[in-house]
């Protein structure tokens, strides 16, 4: 591991100034992803800015939103009364991620910024556009069993890796904003615009500018507290990343669906939300037939590689199962 300087700011302003003064620096929170990347030589910051002493752990309700500080631990968020009462889909998704031990270290900000789990990204002997831009994508002609099936329709992807987070799939289905501090003050980004699809700059996962710090997320109140389900399909029952995940949330009344949210994980470079499906569900009575129709509609735009064609059926089936559970039909 390359030697690095260690800094410990006490305020958000100090942290952002430190990052501006050290362009090669990285923030460290729980370290559950960053330390692995540093040990393997995938990233080698000259400076680590330890943000753990910043006052960013609070979980509170403000106006019509649940505001969760960037340093709140995944385990604390999943158990917090405000979250279990107002945003139970988020709690479900968090509990599907990693293990109890990791959730006790991992923070909300770090979860948003975690890197992909593509095995070629972690193997520094192999070409990888995300790790080493322009070197090529080993997964394209390699073992792409866990890789993406949805892409930006207008551009050939230079990286076919998927986003690894469970929490982010639920946040994509809900109305969430990311609060960001930078050298020019604070700004807010809608969650749907936070992560990038793979374009010509696959090394960039998000639209954060260099040195910007995530300080909180804000999740809007919603009417999805009764009918929701997070379904994660994985190789092992725990401690494994999603092959496919579905966050489904419905607002139902009088036997009909009035509002629907469906977001997918494990299928694209960012958590994937398909607005067309949500429109198709609105105003209809829930049934397996309807859910199958919308799931198959979505799958028409999927494109598989040599080893991940199974994901197309798996995703459709997972969508149907998650929507049925959310709707409470057998
Ligand atoms: C064995 C294992 C299994 C896992 N399984 C799952 C799983 O099933 N589902 C899942 O969703 N996740 C899983 N994870 C990933 C885990 O959730 C992430 O490692 C964790 O959320 C990262 O949080 P952290 O605080 O430790 O981040 P760190 O490792 O400290 O940082 C990660 C990145 O985020 C940046 N960063 C951190 N905080 C901020 C901030 N506030 N503003 C700007 N940048 C910031 C850092 O600079 C770094 O680039 C797993 C991890 C491991 C090790
Ligand atoms: S899919 Fe992305 S992360 Fe994986 S080898 Fe290709 S460029 Fe690298």
mmCIF file of C-alpha atoms and ligand atoms in Angstrom:
data_model
loop_
_atom_site.group_PDB
_atom_site.id
_atom_site.type_symbol
_atom_site.label_atom_id
_atom_site.label_comp_id
_atom_site.label_asym_id
_atom_site.label_seq_id
_atom_site.Cartn_x
_atom_site.Cartn_y
_atom_site.Cartn_z
ATOM 1 C CA UNK A 1 0.000 0.000 0.000
ATOM 2 C CA UNK A 2 1.284 3.465 -0.888
ATOM 3 C CA UNK A 3 2.079 5.570 2.229
ATOM 4 C CA UNK A 4 -0.500 8.305 2.798
ATOM 5 C CA UNK A 5 -1.003 11.400 4.898
ATOM 6 C CA UNK A 6 -3.844 11.196 7.440
ATOM 7 C CA UNK A 7 -6.033 14.231 8.217
ATOM 8 C CA UNK A 8 -8.930 14.512 10.649
ATOM 9 C CA UNK A 9 -11.203 17.542 10.159
ATOM 10 C CA UNK A 10 -13.662 18.675 12.871
ATOM 11 C CA UNK A 11 -16.107 20.541 10.646
ATOM 12 C CA UNK A 12 -17.604 20.052 7.203
ATOM 13 C CA UNK A 13 -15.977 23.329 6.067
ATOM 14 C CA UNK A 14 -12.564 22.108 7.224
ATOM 15 C CA UNK A 15 -13.042 18.772 5.418
ATOM 16 C CA UNK A 16 -13.977 20.430 2.139
ATOM 17 C CA UNK A 17 -11.026 22.853 2.384
ATOM 18 C CA UNK A 18 -8.650 19.955 3.073
ATOM 19 C CA UNK A 19 -9.973 18.157 -0.014
ATOM 20 C CA UNK A 20 -9.517 21.296 -2.133
ATOM 21 C CA UNK A 21 -5.932 21.666 -0.842
ATOM 22 C CA UNK A 22 -5.104 17.993 -1.578
ATOM 23 C CA UNK A 23 -6.569 17.117 -5.003
ATOM 24 C CA UNK A 24 -5.389 13.494 -4.682
ATOM 25 C CA UNK A 25 -7.126 13.010 -1.304
ATOM 26 C CA UNK A 26 -10.046 10.720 -0.529
ATOM 27 C CA UNK A 27 -12.549 10.870 2.293
ATOM 28 C CA UNK A 28 -12.713 7.801 4.508
ATOM 29 C CA UNK A 29 -15.813 6.881 6.548
ATOM 30 C CA UNK A 30 -16.319 3.241 7.664
ATOM 31 C CA UNK A 31 -13.466 2.122 5.409
ATOM 32 C CA UNK A 32 -15.230 -1.153 4.507
ATOM 33 C CA UNK A 33 -14.749 -0.537 0.791
ATOM 34 C CA UNK A 34 -11.939 1.999 0.575
ATOM 35 C CA UNK A 35 -9.405 0.042 2.657
ATOM 36 C CA UNK A 36 -9.900 -3.047 0.446
ATOM 37 C CA UNK A 37 -9.329 -0.913 -2.662
ATOM 38 C CA UNK A 38 -6.168 0.610 -1.186
ATOM 39 C CA UNK A 39 -4.745 -2.755 -0.075
ATOM 40 C CA UNK A 40 -5.177 -4.126 -3.579
ATOM 41 C CA UNK A 41 -3.628 -1.055 -5.223
ATOM 42 C CA UNK A 42 -6.830 -0.178 -7.079
ATOM 43 C CA UNK A 43 -6.791 3.283 -5.569
ATOM 44 C CA UNK A 44 -3.788 4.992 -3.985
ATOM 45 C CA UNK A 45 -4.709 8.362 -2.454
ATOM 46 C CA UNK A 46 -1.805 10.457 -1.152
ATOM 47 C CA UNK A 47 -4.056 11.749 1.642
ATOM 48 C CA UNK A 48 -6.931 10.246 3.614
ATOM 49 C CA UNK A 49 -9.421 12.692 5.130
ATOM 50 C CA UNK A 50 -11.093 10.862 8.017
ATOM 51 C CA UNK A 51 -14.602 12.315 8.254
ATOM 52 C CA UNK A 52 -15.735 10.194 11.207
ATOM 53 C CA UNK A 53 -15.555 13.134 13.644
ATOM 54 C CA UNK A 54 -17.904 15.362 11.652
ATOM 55 C CA UNK A 55 -21.400 15.903 13.104
ATOM 56 C CA UNK A 56 -23.179 13.973 10.341
ATOM 57 C CA UNK A 57 -24.822 11.055 12.144
ATOM 58 C CA UNK A 58 -28.231 12.521 12.913
ATOM 59 C CA UNK A 59 -31.477 10.951 11.682
ATOM 60 C CA UNK A 60 -34.415 13.357 11.968
ATOM 61 C CA UNK A 61 -37.724 14.336 10.436
ATOM 62 C CA UNK A 62 -37.857 17.826 8.927
ATOM 63 C CA UNK A 63 -41.032 19.143 7.278
ATOM 64 C CA UNK A 64 -42.039 16.294 4.921
ATOM 65 C CA UNK A 65 -38.699 14.477 4.812
ATOM 66 C CA UNK A 66 -36.570 12.008 6.710
ATOM 67 C CA UNK A 67 -33.066 13.465 6.774
ATOM 68 C CA UNK A 68 -30.271 10.958 7.350
ATOM 69 C CA UNK A 69 -26.726 12.174 8.009
ATOM 70 C CA UNK A 70 -24.012 10.781 5.742
ATOM 71 C CA UNK A 71 -22.203 9.205 8.702
ATOM 72 C CA UNK A 72 -25.259 7.370 10.064
ATOM 73 C CA UNK A 73 -24.376 3.682 10.157
ATOM 74 C CA UNK A 74 -26.298 1.311 7.903
ATOM 75 C CA UNK A 75 -27.365 -0.737 10.957
ATOM 76 C CA UNK A 76 -28.591 2.358 12.873
ATOM 77 C CA UNK A 77 -30.571 3.609 9.869
ATOM 78 C CA UNK A 78 -32.224 0.217 9.334
ATOM 79 C CA UNK A 79 -33.408 0.131 12.968
ATOM 80 C CA UNK A 80 -34.309 3.774 13.496
ATOM 81 C CA UNK A 81 -38.012 4.311 14.275
ATOM 82 C CA UNK A 82 -38.325 7.169 11.791
ATOM 83 C CA UNK A 83 -37.049 4.916 9.026
ATOM 84 C CA UNK A 84 -38.987 1.777 9.943
ATOM 85 C CA UNK A 85 -42.215 3.830 10.252
ATOM 86 C CA UNK A 86 -41.860 6.264 7.367
ATOM 87 C CA UNK A 87 -39.465 4.509 4.967
ATOM 88 C CA UNK A 88 -39.778 0.755 5.612
ATOM 89 C CA UNK A 89 -38.630 -0.111 2.062
ATOM 90 C CA UNK A 90 -35.300 1.540 2.852
ATOM 91 C CA UNK A 91 -34.963 -0.424 6.104
ATOM 92 C CA UNK A 92 -35.702 -3.672 4.243
ATOM 93 C CA UNK A 93 -33.070 -2.956 1.580
ATOM 94 C CA UNK A 94 -30.425 -2.062 4.154
ATOM 95 C CA UNK A 95 -30.990 -5.295 6.064
ATOM 96 C CA UNK A 96 -30.555 -7.263 2.819
ATOM 97 C CA UNK A 97 -27.044 -5.818 2.400
ATOM 98 C CA UNK A 98 -23.703 -7.219 3.561
ATOM 99 C CA UNK A 99 -23.610 -8.667 7.103
ATOM 100 C CA UNK A 100 -24.397 -7.375 10.590
ATOM 101 C CA UNK A 101 -20.722 -6.644 11.230
ATOM 102 C CA UNK A 102 -20.266 -4.676 8.001
ATOM 103 C CA UNK A 103 -23.520 -2.747 8.488
ATOM 104 C CA UNK A 104 -22.169 -1.696 11.904
ATOM 105 C CA UNK A 105 -19.207 0.007 10.185
ATOM 106 C CA UNK A 106 -20.651 1.079 6.822
ATOM 107 C CA UNK A 107 -22.066 4.595 6.508
ATOM 108 C CA UNK A 108 -24.788 6.025 4.298
ATOM 109 C CA UNK A 109 -22.303 8.245 2.401
ATOM 110 C CA UNK A 110 -19.899 5.341 1.871
ATOM 111 C CA UNK A 111 -22.716 3.093 0.684
ATOM 112 C CA UNK A 112 -23.649 5.633 -2.000
ATOM 113 C CA UNK A 113 -20.025 5.877 -3.129
ATOM 114 C CA UNK A 114 -19.031 2.197 -2.945
ATOM 115 C CA UNK A 115 -17.340 0.875 -6.094
ATOM 116 C CA UNK A 116 -18.463 -1.964 -8.316
ATOM 117 C CA UNK A 117 -17.777 -5.615 -7.478
ATOM 118 C CA UNK A 118 -16.752 -6.608 -11.018
ATOM 119 C CA UNK A 119 -13.981 -9.154 -10.392
ATOM 120 C CA UNK A 120 -11.821 -7.705 -13.195
ATOM 121 C CA UNK A 121 -11.922 -4.297 -11.486
ATOM 122 C CA UNK A 122 -10.333 -5.961 -8.434
ATOM 123 C CA UNK A 123 -7.698 -7.840 -10.491
ATOM 124 C CA UNK A 124 -5.003 -5.277 -11.265
ATOM 125 C CA UNK A 125 -3.396 -7.646 -13.796
ATOM 126 C CA UNK A 126 -6.439 -7.365 -16.093
ATOM 127 C CA UNK A 127 -7.478 -4.505 -18.392
ATOM 128 C CA UNK A 128 -10.357 -2.501 -16.936
ATOM 129 C CA UNK A 129 -11.695 0.812 -18.229
ATOM 130 C CA UNK A 130 -13.040 1.767 -14.825
ATOM 131 C CA UNK A 131 -9.718 1.230 -13.023
ATOM 132 C CA UNK A 132 -7.467 2.240 -15.893
ATOM 133 C CA UNK A 133 -9.420 4.295 -18.471
ATOM 134 C CA UNK A 134 -8.735 3.283 -22.073
ATOM 135 C CA UNK A 135 -7.241 -0.124 -21.197
ATOM 136 C CA UNK A 136 -10.335 -2.087 -22.292
ATOM 137 C CA UNK A 137 -13.078 -4.043 -20.586
ATOM 138 C CA UNK A 138 -12.125 -7.612 -19.643
ATOM 139 C CA UNK A 139 -15.722 -8.473 -18.769
ATOM 140 C CA UNK A 140 -17.015 -7.812 -22.269
ATOM 141 C CA UNK A 141 -15.494 -10.971 -23.736
ATOM 142 C CA UNK A 142 -14.893 -12.598 -20.347
ATOM 143 C CA UNK A 143 -16.950 -14.035 -17.525
ATOM 144 C CA UNK A 144 -19.831 -11.567 -17.431
ATOM 145 C CA UNK A 145 -22.279 -13.600 -15.363
ATOM 146 C CA UNK A 146 -22.938 -10.803 -12.850
ATOM 147 C CA UNK A 147 -22.882 -7.909 -15.310
ATOM 148 C CA UNK A 148 -25.389 -5.407 -16.697
ATOM 149 C CA UNK A 149 -28.351 -6.029 -18.981
ATOM 150 C CA UNK A 150 -29.608 -2.416 -19.186
ATOM 151 C CA UNK A 151 -27.581 0.402 -20.732
ATOM 152 C CA UNK A 152 -27.778 3.962 -21.957
ATOM 153 C CA UNK A 153 -29.717 3.493 -25.218
ATOM 154 C CA UNK A 154 -27.670 6.110 -27.109
ATOM 155 C CA UNK A 155 -24.136 5.040 -26.373
ATOM 156 C CA UNK A 156 -22.005 1.885 -26.451
ATOM 157 C CA UNK A 157 -20.968 1.291 -22.834
ATOM 158 C CA UNK A 158 -17.269 1.235 -22.028
ATOM 159 C CA UNK A 159 -18.016 -0.594 -18.769
ATOM 160 C CA UNK A 160 -20.710 -3.238 -18.244
ATOM 161 C CA UNK A 161 -20.348 -3.486 -14.460
ATOM 162 C CA UNK A 162 -23.335 -3.089 -12.153
ATOM 163 C CA UNK A 163 -23.841 -0.875 -9.139
ATOM 164 C CA UNK A 164 -23.483 -2.984 -5.997
ATOM 165 C CA UNK A 165 -25.571 -1.191 -3.372
ATOM 166 C CA UNK A 166 -28.903 -2.461 -2.024
ATOM 167 C CA UNK A 167 -29.694 0.761 -0.164
ATOM 168 C CA UNK A 168 -29.403 2.766 -3.388
ATOM 169 C CA UNK A 169 -32.031 0.616 -5.130
ATOM 170 C CA UNK A 170 -34.611 1.541 -2.471
ATOM 171 C CA UNK A 171 -33.549 5.206 -2.577
ATOM 172 C CA UNK A 172 -34.029 5.182 -6.360
ATOM 173 C CA UNK A 173 -37.600 3.957 -5.945
ATOM 174 C CA UNK A 174 -38.338 6.637 -3.335
ATOM 175 C CA UNK A 175 -38.083 10.417 -3.802
ATOM 176 C CA UNK A 176 -34.647 11.135 -2.421
ATOM 177 C CA UNK A 177 -32.236 14.062 -2.597
ATOM 178 C CA UNK A 178 -28.525 13.972 -1.863
ATOM 179 C CA UNK A 179 -27.185 16.951 0.100
ATOM 180 C CA UNK A 180 -23.640 17.840 -0.914
ATOM 181 C CA UNK A 181 -21.058 20.274 0.514
ATOM 182 C CA UNK A 182 -18.332 21.679 -1.709
ATOM 183 C CA UNK A 183 -15.935 24.611 -1.964
ATOM 184 C CA UNK A 184 -18.788 26.808 -3.248
ATOM 185 C CA UNK A 185 -21.271 25.897 -0.503
ATOM 186 C CA UNK A 186 -24.132 23.396 -0.375
ATOM 187 C CA UNK A 187 -26.119 21.922 -3.239
ATOM 188 C CA UNK A 188 -28.782 19.252 -3.573
ATOM 189 C CA UNK A 189 -28.987 16.600 -6.273
ATOM 190 C CA UNK A 190 -32.009 14.365 -6.952
ATOM 191 C CA UNK A 191 -30.981 10.779 -6.281
ATOM 192 C CA UNK A 192 -31.843 9.698 -9.836
ATOM 193 C CA UNK A 193 -29.152 12.116 -11.087
ATOM 194 C CA UNK A 194 -26.479 11.151 -8.550
ATOM 195 C CA UNK A 195 -25.047 8.006 -10.175
ATOM 196 C CA UNK A 196 -23.867 7.785 -13.779
ATOM 197 C CA UNK A 197 -24.627 5.305 -16.500
ATOM 198 C CA UNK A 198 -21.452 3.983 -18.090
ATOM 199 C CA UNK A 199 -20.446 6.417 -20.794
ATOM 200 C CA UNK A 200 -17.064 7.373 -22.131
ATOM 201 C CA UNK A 201 -15.877 8.061 -18.553
ATOM 202 C CA UNK A 202 -16.501 4.745 -16.781
ATOM 203 C CA UNK A 203 -14.004 5.707 -14.082
ATOM 204 C CA UNK A 204 -16.660 8.120 -12.777
ATOM 205 C CA UNK A 205 -19.518 6.497 -10.861
ATOM 206 C CA UNK A 206 -21.357 9.679 -9.809
ATOM 207 C CA UNK A 207 -21.837 13.350 -10.622
ATOM 208 C CA UNK A 208 -20.010 14.475 -7.454
ATOM 209 C CA UNK A 209 -17.355 17.044 -8.324
ATOM 210 C CA UNK A 210 -13.810 16.408 -7.027
ATOM 211 C CA UNK A 211 -13.599 17.177 -3.303
ATOM 212 C CA UNK A 212 -17.347 17.365 -2.733
ATOM 213 C CA UNK A 213 -18.644 15.725 0.430
ATOM 214 C CA UNK A 214 -22.037 14.048 0.828
ATOM 215 C CA UNK A 215 -23.487 15.394 4.088
ATOM 216 C CA UNK A 216 -26.982 13.820 4.125
ATOM 217 C CA UNK A 217 -29.784 12.215 2.183
ATOM 218 C CA UNK A 218 -33.375 13.366 2.427
ATOM 219 C CA UNK A 219 -36.199 10.952 1.686
ATOM 220 C CA UNK A 220 -39.612 12.445 1.079
ATOM 221 C CA UNK A 221 -42.644 11.148 3.010
ATOM 222 C CA UNK A 222 -44.770 8.857 0.868
ATOM 223 C CA UNK A 223 -47.789 6.597 0.882
ATOM 224 C CA UNK A 224 -45.767 3.395 0.387
ATOM 225 C CA UNK A 225 -45.521 2.390 4.040
ATOM 226 C CA UNK A 226 -48.072 -0.426 3.761
ATOM 227 C CA UNK A 227 -47.323 -2.015 0.382
ATOM 228 C CA UNK A 228 -43.635 -2.484 -0.285
ATOM 229 C CA UNK A 229 -41.088 -5.229 -0.780
ATOM 230 C CA UNK A 230 -37.343 -5.485 -1.365
ATOM 231 C CA UNK A 231 -36.448 -8.751 -3.047
ATOM 232 C CA UNK A 232 -32.792 -9.670 -3.430
ATOM 233 C CA UNK A 233 -31.755 -12.699 -5.466
ATOM 234 C CA UNK A 234 -28.183 -13.834 -4.769
ATOM 235 C CA UNK A 235 -25.917 -16.851 -4.913
ATOM 236 C CA UNK A 236 -25.926 -17.271 -1.094
ATOM 237 C CA UNK A 237 -28.681 -16.435 1.390
ATOM 238 C CA UNK A 238 -26.544 -13.807 3.123
ATOM 239 C CA UNK A 239 -23.271 -11.927 2.781
ATOM 240 C CA UNK A 240 -23.525 -11.802 -1.015
ATOM 241 C CA UNK A 241 -24.187 -9.034 -3.520
ATOM 242 C CA UNK A 242 -27.392 -9.079 -5.562
ATOM 243 C CA UNK A 243 -27.545 -10.896 -8.875
ATOM 244 C CA UNK A 244 -30.840 -9.075 -9.268
ATOM 245 C CA UNK A 245 -32.744 -6.961 -6.751
ATOM 246 C CA UNK A 246 -36.176 -5.362 -6.941
ATOM 247 C CA UNK A 247 -37.521 -2.526 -4.797
ATOM 248 C CA UNK A 248 -41.288 -2.418 -5.255
ATOM 249 C CA UNK A 249 -43.635 0.072 -3.610
ATOM 250 C CA UNK A 250 -47.347 0.560 -4.232
ATOM 251 C CA UNK A 251 -49.984 2.984 -3.043
ATOM 252 C CA UNK A 252 -53.284 1.104 -3.132
ATOM 253 C CA UNK A 253 -56.855 2.068 -2.423
ATOM 254 C CA UNK A 254 -60.223 0.518 -3.304
ATOM 255 C CA UNK A 255 -58.521 -2.520 -4.822
ATOM 256 C CA UNK A 256 -56.480 -0.446 -7.303
ATOM 257 C CA UNK A 257 -52.914 0.754 -7.608
ATOM 258 C CA UNK A 258 -52.764 4.566 -7.528
ATOM 259 C CA UNK A 259 -49.007 5.019 -7.459
ATOM 260 C CA UNK A 260 -46.206 2.547 -8.140
ATOM 261 C CA UNK A 261 -42.440 2.515 -7.878
ATOM 262 C CA UNK A 262 -40.171 -0.178 -9.235
ATOM 263 C CA UNK A 263 -36.372 0.037 -9.118
ATOM 264 C CA UNK A 264 -33.903 -2.689 -10.001
ATOM 265 C CA UNK A 265 -30.442 -3.517 -8.701
ATOM 266 C CA UNK A 266 -27.746 -5.746 -10.205
ATOM 267 C CA UNK A 267 -28.805 -4.958 -13.772
ATOM 268 C CA UNK A 268 -27.147 -1.650 -14.728
ATOM 269 C CA UNK A 269 -24.249 0.695 -14.010
ATOM 270 C CA UNK A 270 -26.606 2.561 -11.659
ATOM 271 C CA UNK A 271 -29.777 1.537 -9.842
ATOM 272 C CA UNK A 272 -32.366 1.244 -12.586
ATOM 273 C CA UNK A 273 -35.813 2.793 -12.488
ATOM 274 C CA UNK A 274 -38.291 2.286 -15.305
ATOM 275 C CA UNK A 275 -40.956 4.994 -15.306
ATOM 276 C CA UNK A 276 -42.944 3.344 -18.136
ATOM 277 C CA UNK A 277 -43.689 0.328 -15.938
ATOM 278 C CA UNK A 278 -44.905 2.557 -13.129
ATOM 279 C CA UNK A 279 -47.315 4.314 -15.506
ATOM 280 C CA UNK A 280 -48.598 0.945 -16.762
ATOM 281 C CA UNK A 281 -49.438 -0.117 -13.201
ATOM 282 C CA UNK A 282 -51.350 3.036 -12.227
ATOM 283 C CA UNK A 283 -55.145 2.787 -12.095
ATOM 284 C CA UNK A 284 -55.171 -1.009 -12.430
ATOM 285 C CA UNK A 285 -56.167 -3.755 -10.028
ATOM 286 C CA UNK A 286 -53.129 -5.796 -8.955
ATOM 287 C CA UNK A 287 -52.868 -9.261 -10.505
ATOM 288 C CA UNK A 288 -50.123 -11.678 -11.518
ATOM 289 C CA UNK A 289 -51.139 -11.185 -15.154
ATOM 290 C CA UNK A 290 -50.647 -7.402 -14.935
ATOM 291 C CA UNK A 291 -47.308 -7.752 -13.145
ATOM 292 C CA UNK A 292 -46.093 -10.300 -15.714
ATOM 293 C CA UNK A 293 -47.095 -7.966 -18.553
ATOM 294 C CA UNK A 294 -45.210 -4.985 -17.151
ATOM 295 C CA UNK A 295 -42.156 -7.071 -16.270
ATOM 296 C CA UNK A 296 -41.973 -8.501 -19.790
ATOM 297 C CA UNK A 297 -42.432 -5.019 -21.252
ATOM 298 C CA UNK A 298 -39.377 -3.856 -19.330
ATOM 299 C CA UNK A 299 -37.291 -6.841 -20.419
ATOM 300 C CA UNK A 300 -37.697 -5.999 -24.114
ATOM 301 C CA UNK A 301 -34.891 -3.463 -23.842
ATOM 302 C CA UNK A 302 -32.523 -5.805 -21.952
ATOM 303 C CA UNK A 303 -29.302 -6.926 -23.678
ATOM 304 C CA UNK A 304 -27.365 -9.871 -22.303
ATOM 305 C CA UNK A 305 -23.748 -10.954 -22.766
ATOM 306 C CA UNK A 306 -22.470 -14.516 -23.123
ATOM 307 C CA UNK A 307 -22.981 -15.585 -19.495
ATOM 308 C CA UNK A 308 -25.737 -13.375 -18.099
ATOM 309 C CA UNK A 309 -28.737 -14.117 -20.352
ATOM 310 C CA UNK A 310 -30.294 -15.870 -17.329
ATOM 311 C CA UNK A 311 -30.730 -12.429 -15.772
ATOM 312 C CA UNK A 312 -33.469 -11.488 -18.224
ATOM 313 C CA UNK A 313 -35.917 -14.155 -17.008
ATOM 314 C CA UNK A 314 -34.668 -13.882 -13.454
ATOM 315 C CA UNK A 315 -35.327 -10.127 -13.388
ATOM 316 C CA UNK A 316 -38.825 -10.528 -14.844
ATOM 317 C CA UNK A 317 -39.680 -13.266 -12.340
ATOM 318 C CA UNK A 318 -38.221 -11.268 -9.442
ATOM 319 C CA UNK A 319 -40.273 -8.222 -10.469
ATOM 320 C CA UNK A 320 -43.473 -10.267 -10.532
ATOM 321 C CA UNK A 321 -42.699 -11.849 -7.143
ATOM 322 C CA UNK A 322 -41.769 -8.509 -5.511
ATOM 323 C CA UNK A 323 -44.880 -6.755 -6.856
ATOM 324 C CA UNK A 324 -47.125 -9.623 -5.713
ATOM 325 C CA UNK A 325 -45.682 -9.496 -2.197
ATOM 326 C CA UNK A 326 -45.997 -5.686 -2.111
ATOM 327 C CA UNK A 327 -49.618 -5.918 -3.253
ATOM 328 C CA UNK A 328 -50.367 -8.710 -0.790
ATOM 329 C CA UNK A 329 -51.607 -11.196 -3.415
ATOM 330 C CA UNK A 330 -50.549 -14.828 -3.567
HETATM 331 C C1 LIG B 1 -17.803 -8.482 2.300
HETATM 332 C C2 LIG B 1 -18.693 -7.334 1.934
HETATM 333 C C3 LIG B 1 -20.002 -7.588 1.543
HETATM 334 C C4 LIG B 1 -20.834 -6.530 1.197
HETATM 335 N N1 LIG B 1 -22.118 -6.787 0.790
HETATM 336 C C5 LIG B 1 -22.934 -5.757 0.438
HETATM 337 C C6 LIG B 1 -24.262 -5.983 0.011
HETATM 338 O O1 LIG B 1 -24.739 -7.119 -0.056
HETATM 339 N N2 LIG B 1 -25.018 -4.911 -0.319
HETATM 340 C C7 LIG B 1 -24.533 -3.634 -0.265
HETATM 341 O O2 LIG B 1 -25.265 -2.690 -0.580
HETATM 342 N N3 LIG B 1 -23.267 -3.386 0.109
HETATM 343 C C8 LIG B 1 -22.465 -4.410 0.478
HETATM 344 N N4 LIG B 1 -21.182 -4.158 0.858
HETATM 345 C C9 LIG B 1 -20.640 -2.829 0.669
HETATM 346 C C10 LIG B 1 -20.786 -1.951 1.884
HETATM 347 O O3 LIG B 1 -22.145 -1.588 2.006
HETATM 348 C C11 LIG B 1 -19.916 -0.732 1.614
HETATM 349 O O4 LIG B 1 -18.576 -1.162 1.710
HETATM 350 C C12 LIG B 1 -20.185 0.360 2.600
HETATM 351 O O5 LIG B 1 -21.501 0.825 2.511
HETATM 352 C C13 LIG B 1 -19.227 1.519 2.374
HETATM 353 O O6 LIG B 1 -19.389 2.434 3.447
HETATM 354 P P1 LIG B 1 -18.117 2.937 4.253
HETATM 355 O O7 LIG B 1 -18.622 3.970 5.202
HETATM 356 O O8 LIG B 1 -17.358 1.818 4.852
HETATM 357 O O9 LIG B 1 -17.323 3.632 3.074
HETATM 358 P P2 LIG B 1 -15.740 3.796 2.875
HETATM 359 O O10 LIG B 1 -15.126 2.484 2.544
HETATM 360 O O11 LIG B 1 -15.165 4.584 3.980
HETATM 361 O O12 LIG B 1 -15.766 4.729 1.564
HETATM 362 C C14 LIG B 1 -16.237 4.254 0.339
HETATM 363 C C15 LIG B 1 -16.112 5.390 -0.686
HETATM 364 O O13 LIG B 1 -16.997 6.432 -0.371
HETATM 365 C C16 LIG B 1 -16.310 7.679 -0.226
HETATM 366 N N5 LIG B 1 -17.034 8.390 0.825
HETATM 367 C C17 LIG B 1 -17.401 7.893 2.033
HETATM 368 N N6 LIG B 1 -18.185 8.777 2.671
HETATM 369 C C18 LIG B 1 -18.302 9.862 1.859
HETATM 370 C C19 LIG B 1 -19.004 11.098 1.951
HETATM 371 N N7 LIG B 1 -19.757 11.410 3.003
HETATM 372 N N8 LIG B 1 -18.917 11.977 0.904
HETATM 373 C C20 LIG B 1 -18.170 11.678 -0.183
HETATM 374 N N9 LIG B 1 -17.490 10.518 -0.320
HETATM 375 C C21 LIG B 1 -17.564 9.619 0.677
HETATM 376 C C22 LIG B 1 -14.888 7.305 0.112
HETATM 377 O O14 LIG B 1 -13.982 8.320 -0.294
HETATM 378 C C23 LIG B 1 -14.722 6.028 -0.705
HETATM 379 O O15 LIG B 1 -14.426 6.369 -2.026
HETATM 380 C C24 LIG B 1 -20.336 -5.193 1.241
HETATM 381 C C25 LIG B 1 -19.031 -4.940 1.652
HETATM 382 C C26 LIG B 1 -18.208 -5.992 2.004
HETATM 383 C C27 LIG B 1 -16.802 -5.679 2.436
HETATM 384 S S1 LIG B 2 -17.134 -4.196 -16.570
HETATM 385 FE FE1 LIG B 2 -16.282 -2.241 -15.954
HETATM 386 S S2 LIG B 2 -15.280 -2.708 -14.040
HETATM 387 FE FE2 LIG B 2 -15.555 -4.656 -15.106
HETATM 388 S S3 LIG B 2 -13.717 -4.978 -16.389
HETATM 389 FE FE3 LIG B 2 -15.198 -3.911 -17.653
HETATM 390 S S4 LIG B 2 -14.633 -1.764 -17.393
HETATM 391 FE FE4 LIG B 2 -13.737 -2.852 -15.664
#
